[in-house]
mmCIF file of C-alpha atoms and ligand atoms in Angstrom:
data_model
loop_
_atom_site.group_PDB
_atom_site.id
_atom_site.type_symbol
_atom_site.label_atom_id
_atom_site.label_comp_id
_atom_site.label_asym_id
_atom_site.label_seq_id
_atom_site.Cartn_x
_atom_site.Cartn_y
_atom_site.Cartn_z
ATOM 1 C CA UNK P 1 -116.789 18.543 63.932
ATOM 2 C CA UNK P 2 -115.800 17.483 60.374
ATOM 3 C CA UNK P 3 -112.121 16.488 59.616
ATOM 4 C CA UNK P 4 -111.875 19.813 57.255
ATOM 5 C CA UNK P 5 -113.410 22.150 59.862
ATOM 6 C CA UNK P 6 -110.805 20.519 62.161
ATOM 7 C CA UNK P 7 -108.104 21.328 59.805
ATOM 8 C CA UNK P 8 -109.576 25.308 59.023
ATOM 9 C CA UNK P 9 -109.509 25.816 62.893
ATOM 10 C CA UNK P 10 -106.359 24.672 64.009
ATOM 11 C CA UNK P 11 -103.213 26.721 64.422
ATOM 12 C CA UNK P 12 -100.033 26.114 66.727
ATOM 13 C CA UNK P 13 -101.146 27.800 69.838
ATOM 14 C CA UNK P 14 -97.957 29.538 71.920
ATOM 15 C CA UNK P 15 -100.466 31.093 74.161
ATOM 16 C CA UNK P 16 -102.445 29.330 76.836
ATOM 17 C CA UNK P 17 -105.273 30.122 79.797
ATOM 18 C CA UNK P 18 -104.301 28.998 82.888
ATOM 19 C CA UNK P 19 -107.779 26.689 82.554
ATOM 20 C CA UNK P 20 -107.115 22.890 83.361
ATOM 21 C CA UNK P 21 -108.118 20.573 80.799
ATOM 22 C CA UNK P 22 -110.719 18.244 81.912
ATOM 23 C CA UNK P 23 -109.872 14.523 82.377
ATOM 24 C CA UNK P 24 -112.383 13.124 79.702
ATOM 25 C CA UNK P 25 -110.737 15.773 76.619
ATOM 26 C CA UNK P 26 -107.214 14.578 77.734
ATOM 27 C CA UNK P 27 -108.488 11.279 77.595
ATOM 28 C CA UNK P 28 -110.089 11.567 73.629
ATOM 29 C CA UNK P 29 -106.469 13.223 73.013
ATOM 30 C CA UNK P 30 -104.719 10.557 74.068
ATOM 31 C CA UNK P 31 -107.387 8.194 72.270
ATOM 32 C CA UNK P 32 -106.817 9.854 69.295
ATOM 33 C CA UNK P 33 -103.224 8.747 69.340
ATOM 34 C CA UNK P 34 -104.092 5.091 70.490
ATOM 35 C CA UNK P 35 -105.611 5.401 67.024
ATOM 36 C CA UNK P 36 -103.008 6.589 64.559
ATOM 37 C CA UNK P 37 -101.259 3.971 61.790
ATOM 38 C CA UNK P 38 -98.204 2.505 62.592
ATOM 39 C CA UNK P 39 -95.540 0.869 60.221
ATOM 40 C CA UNK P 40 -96.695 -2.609 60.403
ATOM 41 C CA UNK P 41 -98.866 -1.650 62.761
ATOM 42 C CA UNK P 42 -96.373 -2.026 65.733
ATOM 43 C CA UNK P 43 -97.453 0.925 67.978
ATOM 44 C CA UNK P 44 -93.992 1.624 68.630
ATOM 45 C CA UNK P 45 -95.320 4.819 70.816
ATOM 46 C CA UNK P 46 -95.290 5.642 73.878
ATOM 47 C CA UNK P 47 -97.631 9.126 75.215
ATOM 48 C CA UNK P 48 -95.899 10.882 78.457
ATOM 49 C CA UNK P 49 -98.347 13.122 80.298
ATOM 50 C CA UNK P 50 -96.812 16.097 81.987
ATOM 51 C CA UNK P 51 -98.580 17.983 83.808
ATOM 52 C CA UNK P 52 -96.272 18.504 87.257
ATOM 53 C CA UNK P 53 -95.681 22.591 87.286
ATOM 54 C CA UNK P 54 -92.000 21.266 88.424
ATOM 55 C CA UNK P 55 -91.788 19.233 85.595
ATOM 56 C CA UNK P 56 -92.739 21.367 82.776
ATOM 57 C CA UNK P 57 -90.986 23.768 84.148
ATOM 58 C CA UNK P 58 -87.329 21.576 83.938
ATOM 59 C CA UNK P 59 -88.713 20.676 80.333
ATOM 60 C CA UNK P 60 -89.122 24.561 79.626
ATOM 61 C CA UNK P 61 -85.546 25.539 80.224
ATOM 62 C CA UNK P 62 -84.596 21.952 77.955
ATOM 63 C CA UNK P 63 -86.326 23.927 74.787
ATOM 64 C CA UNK P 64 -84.867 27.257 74.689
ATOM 65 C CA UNK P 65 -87.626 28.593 77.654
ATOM 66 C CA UNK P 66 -90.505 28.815 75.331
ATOM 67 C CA UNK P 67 -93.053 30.011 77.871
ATOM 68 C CA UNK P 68 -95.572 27.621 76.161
ATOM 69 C CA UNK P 69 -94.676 24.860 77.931
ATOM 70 C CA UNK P 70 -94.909 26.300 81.631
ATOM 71 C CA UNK P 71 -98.130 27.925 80.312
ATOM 72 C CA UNK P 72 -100.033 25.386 79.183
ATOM 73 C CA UNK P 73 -101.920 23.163 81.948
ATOM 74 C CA UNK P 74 -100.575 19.605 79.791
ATOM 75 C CA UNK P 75 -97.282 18.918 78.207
ATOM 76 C CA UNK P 76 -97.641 15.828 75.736
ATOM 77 C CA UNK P 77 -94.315 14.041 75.474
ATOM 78 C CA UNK P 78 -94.739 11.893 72.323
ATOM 79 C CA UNK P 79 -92.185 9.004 71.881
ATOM 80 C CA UNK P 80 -91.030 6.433 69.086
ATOM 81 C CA UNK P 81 -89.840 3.503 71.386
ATOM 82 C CA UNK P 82 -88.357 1.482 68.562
ATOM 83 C CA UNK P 83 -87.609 1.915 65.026
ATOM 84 C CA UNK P 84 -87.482 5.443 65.779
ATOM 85 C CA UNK P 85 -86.934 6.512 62.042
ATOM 86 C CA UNK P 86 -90.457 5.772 61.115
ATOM 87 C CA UNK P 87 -93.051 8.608 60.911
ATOM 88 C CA UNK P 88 -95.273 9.241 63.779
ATOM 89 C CA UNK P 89 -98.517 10.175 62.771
ATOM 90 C CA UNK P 90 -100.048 10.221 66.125
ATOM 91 C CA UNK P 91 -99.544 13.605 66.847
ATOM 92 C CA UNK P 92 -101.592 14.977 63.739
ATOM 93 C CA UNK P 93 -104.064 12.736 65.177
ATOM 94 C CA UNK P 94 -103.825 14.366 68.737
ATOM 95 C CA UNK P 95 -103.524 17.874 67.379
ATOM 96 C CA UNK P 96 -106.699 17.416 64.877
ATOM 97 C CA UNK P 97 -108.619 15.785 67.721
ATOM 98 C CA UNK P 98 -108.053 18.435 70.537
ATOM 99 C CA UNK P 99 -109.172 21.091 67.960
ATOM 100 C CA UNK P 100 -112.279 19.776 67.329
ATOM 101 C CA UNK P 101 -112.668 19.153 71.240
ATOM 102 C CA UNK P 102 -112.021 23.264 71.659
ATOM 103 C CA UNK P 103 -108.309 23.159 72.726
ATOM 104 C CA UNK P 104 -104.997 24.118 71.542
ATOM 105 C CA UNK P 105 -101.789 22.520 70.984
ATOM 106 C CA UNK P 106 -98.270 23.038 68.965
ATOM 107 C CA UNK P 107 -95.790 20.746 67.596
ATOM 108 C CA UNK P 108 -92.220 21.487 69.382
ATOM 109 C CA UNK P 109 -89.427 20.309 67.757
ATOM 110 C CA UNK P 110 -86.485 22.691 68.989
ATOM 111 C CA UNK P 111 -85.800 21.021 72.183
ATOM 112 C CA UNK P 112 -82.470 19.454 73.903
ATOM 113 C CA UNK P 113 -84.134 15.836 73.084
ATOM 114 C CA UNK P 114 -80.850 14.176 75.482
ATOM 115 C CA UNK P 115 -81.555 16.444 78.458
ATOM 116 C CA UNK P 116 -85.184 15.644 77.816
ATOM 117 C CA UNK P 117 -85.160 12.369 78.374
ATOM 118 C CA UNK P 118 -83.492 12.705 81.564
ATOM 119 C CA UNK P 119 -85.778 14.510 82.820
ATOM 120 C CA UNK P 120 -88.590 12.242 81.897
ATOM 121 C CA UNK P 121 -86.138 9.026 82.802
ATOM 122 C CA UNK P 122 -86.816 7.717 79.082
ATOM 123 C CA UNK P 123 -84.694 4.986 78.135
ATOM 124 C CA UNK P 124 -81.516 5.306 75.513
ATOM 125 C CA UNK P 125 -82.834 4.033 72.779
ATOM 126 C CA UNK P 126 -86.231 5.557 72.780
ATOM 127 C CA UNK P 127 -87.193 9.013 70.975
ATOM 128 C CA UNK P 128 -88.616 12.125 71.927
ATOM 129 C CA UNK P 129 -90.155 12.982 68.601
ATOM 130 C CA UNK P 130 -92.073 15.750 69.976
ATOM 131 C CA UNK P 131 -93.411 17.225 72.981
ATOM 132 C CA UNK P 132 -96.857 19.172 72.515
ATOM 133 C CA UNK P 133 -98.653 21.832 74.909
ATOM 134 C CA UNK P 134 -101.959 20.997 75.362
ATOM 135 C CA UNK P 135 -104.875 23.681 76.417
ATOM 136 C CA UNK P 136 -106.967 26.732 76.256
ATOM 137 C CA UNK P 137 -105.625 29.527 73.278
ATOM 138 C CA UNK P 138 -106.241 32.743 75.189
ATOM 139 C CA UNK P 139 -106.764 34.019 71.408
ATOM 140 C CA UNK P 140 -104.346 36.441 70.820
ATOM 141 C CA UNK P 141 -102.566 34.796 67.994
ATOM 142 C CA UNK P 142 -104.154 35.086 64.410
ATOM 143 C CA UNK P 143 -104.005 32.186 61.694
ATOM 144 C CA UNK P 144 -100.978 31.904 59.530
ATOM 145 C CA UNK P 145 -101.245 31.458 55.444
ATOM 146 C CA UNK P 146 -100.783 29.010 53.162
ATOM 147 C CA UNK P 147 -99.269 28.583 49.758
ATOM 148 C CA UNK P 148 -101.631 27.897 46.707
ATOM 149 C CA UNK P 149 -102.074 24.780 46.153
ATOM 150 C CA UNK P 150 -100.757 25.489 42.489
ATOM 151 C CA UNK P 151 -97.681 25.563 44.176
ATOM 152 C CA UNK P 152 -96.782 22.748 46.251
ATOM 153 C CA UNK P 153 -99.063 19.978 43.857
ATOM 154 C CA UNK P 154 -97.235 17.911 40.566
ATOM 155 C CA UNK P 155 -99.702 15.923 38.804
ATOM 156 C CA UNK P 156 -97.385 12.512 37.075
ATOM 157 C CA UNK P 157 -94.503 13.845 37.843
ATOM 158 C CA UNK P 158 -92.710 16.841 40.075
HETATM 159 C C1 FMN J 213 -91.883 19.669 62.857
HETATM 160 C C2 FMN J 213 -92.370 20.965 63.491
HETATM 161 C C3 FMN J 213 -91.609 21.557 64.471
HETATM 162 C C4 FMN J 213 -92.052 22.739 65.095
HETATM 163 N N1 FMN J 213 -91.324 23.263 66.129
HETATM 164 C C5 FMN J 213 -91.770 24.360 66.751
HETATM 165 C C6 FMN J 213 -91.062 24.906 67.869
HETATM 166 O O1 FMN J 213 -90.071 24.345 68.337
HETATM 167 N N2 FMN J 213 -91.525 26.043 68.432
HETATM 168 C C7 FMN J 213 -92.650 26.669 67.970
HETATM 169 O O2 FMN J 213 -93.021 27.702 68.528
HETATM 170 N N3 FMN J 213 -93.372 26.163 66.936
HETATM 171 C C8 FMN J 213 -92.954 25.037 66.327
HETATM 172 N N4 FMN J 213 -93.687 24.497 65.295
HETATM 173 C C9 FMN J 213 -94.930 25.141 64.855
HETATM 174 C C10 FMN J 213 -94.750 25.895 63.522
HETATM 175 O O3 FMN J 213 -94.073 27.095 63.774
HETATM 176 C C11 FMN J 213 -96.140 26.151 62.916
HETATM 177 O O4 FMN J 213 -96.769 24.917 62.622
HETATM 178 C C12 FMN J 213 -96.070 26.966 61.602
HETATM 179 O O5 FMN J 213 -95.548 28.244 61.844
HETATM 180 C C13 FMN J 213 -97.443 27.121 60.944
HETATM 181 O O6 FMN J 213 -98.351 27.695 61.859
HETATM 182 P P1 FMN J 213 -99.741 27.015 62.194
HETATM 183 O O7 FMN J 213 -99.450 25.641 62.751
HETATM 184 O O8 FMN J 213 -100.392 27.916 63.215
HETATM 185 O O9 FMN J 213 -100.535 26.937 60.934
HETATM 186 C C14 FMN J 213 -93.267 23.321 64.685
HETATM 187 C C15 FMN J 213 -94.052 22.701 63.704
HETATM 188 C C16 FMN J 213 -93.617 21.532 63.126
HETATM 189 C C17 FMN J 213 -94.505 20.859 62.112
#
């Protein structure tokens, strides 16, 4: 799939199948966010993998029990484990990468990041930047817009 199909198809899925995802797409996920720049290229990142019904479901009531997270068959626990104010581009990466593999994801950012991490046992001065659903869109949701580029681009100056 090209990178601009990629970006056409994908949407933030809140909506899963109960289908698993298979080993080898989980794997080109994860791949895809071995791959991602880094400030200085330090890889300050660490991927958790959650896919313990128990444990998603202790990580659903930590983000305001968005169903999403039970739903889905993978949670995706992305962490900064240093430097945490740098961006972390890795997720983009994921998220483009398991579109064009035929799966769904969403970026979750409202979530209790302290009660998180005790869930997960991740270390104090490590940072849950996001953690991302992972599987099958049962297709109910439609696409949302976007502004004109007119809009949001400044050519030389704002
Ligand atoms: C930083 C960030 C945080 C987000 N947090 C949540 C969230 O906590 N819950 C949720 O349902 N969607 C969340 N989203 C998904 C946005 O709602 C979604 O990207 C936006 O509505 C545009 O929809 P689209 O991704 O389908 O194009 C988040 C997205 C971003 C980029």
């Amino acid at each position: 799939m090209e990178v601009m199909e990629a970006l056409l198809q994908r949407q933030s899925v809140k909506s899963y199948l109960p289908t698993p995802v298979e080993p080898e797409k989980l794997a080109q996920v994860l791949e895809a966010g071995r791959l991602a720049p880094s400030a200085f290229n330090r890889q300050y990142r660490r991927f958790i993998v959650v896919d313990d019904p128990a444990v998603k479901h202790l990580l659903r009531e930590k983000a305001g029990a968005q169903p999403m997270i039970e739903e889905a068959p993978v949670v995706l626990v992305l962490c900064a484990t240093e430097e945490p104010d740098f961006v972390m581009p890795c997720g983009a990466y994921m998220m483009l990468q398991a579109c064009a593999l035929g799966l769904g994801t969403c970026w979750l950012g409202a979530f209790d990041a302290q009660a998180v991490k005790a869930v997960l046992k991740i270390p104090p001065q490590v940072r849950v930047v996001t953690m991302m659903p992972l599987g099958y869109h049962d297709g109910t949701q439609p696409r949302k817009p976007r502004k004109p580029l007119d809009e949001i681009v400044g050519h030389n100056c704002y």
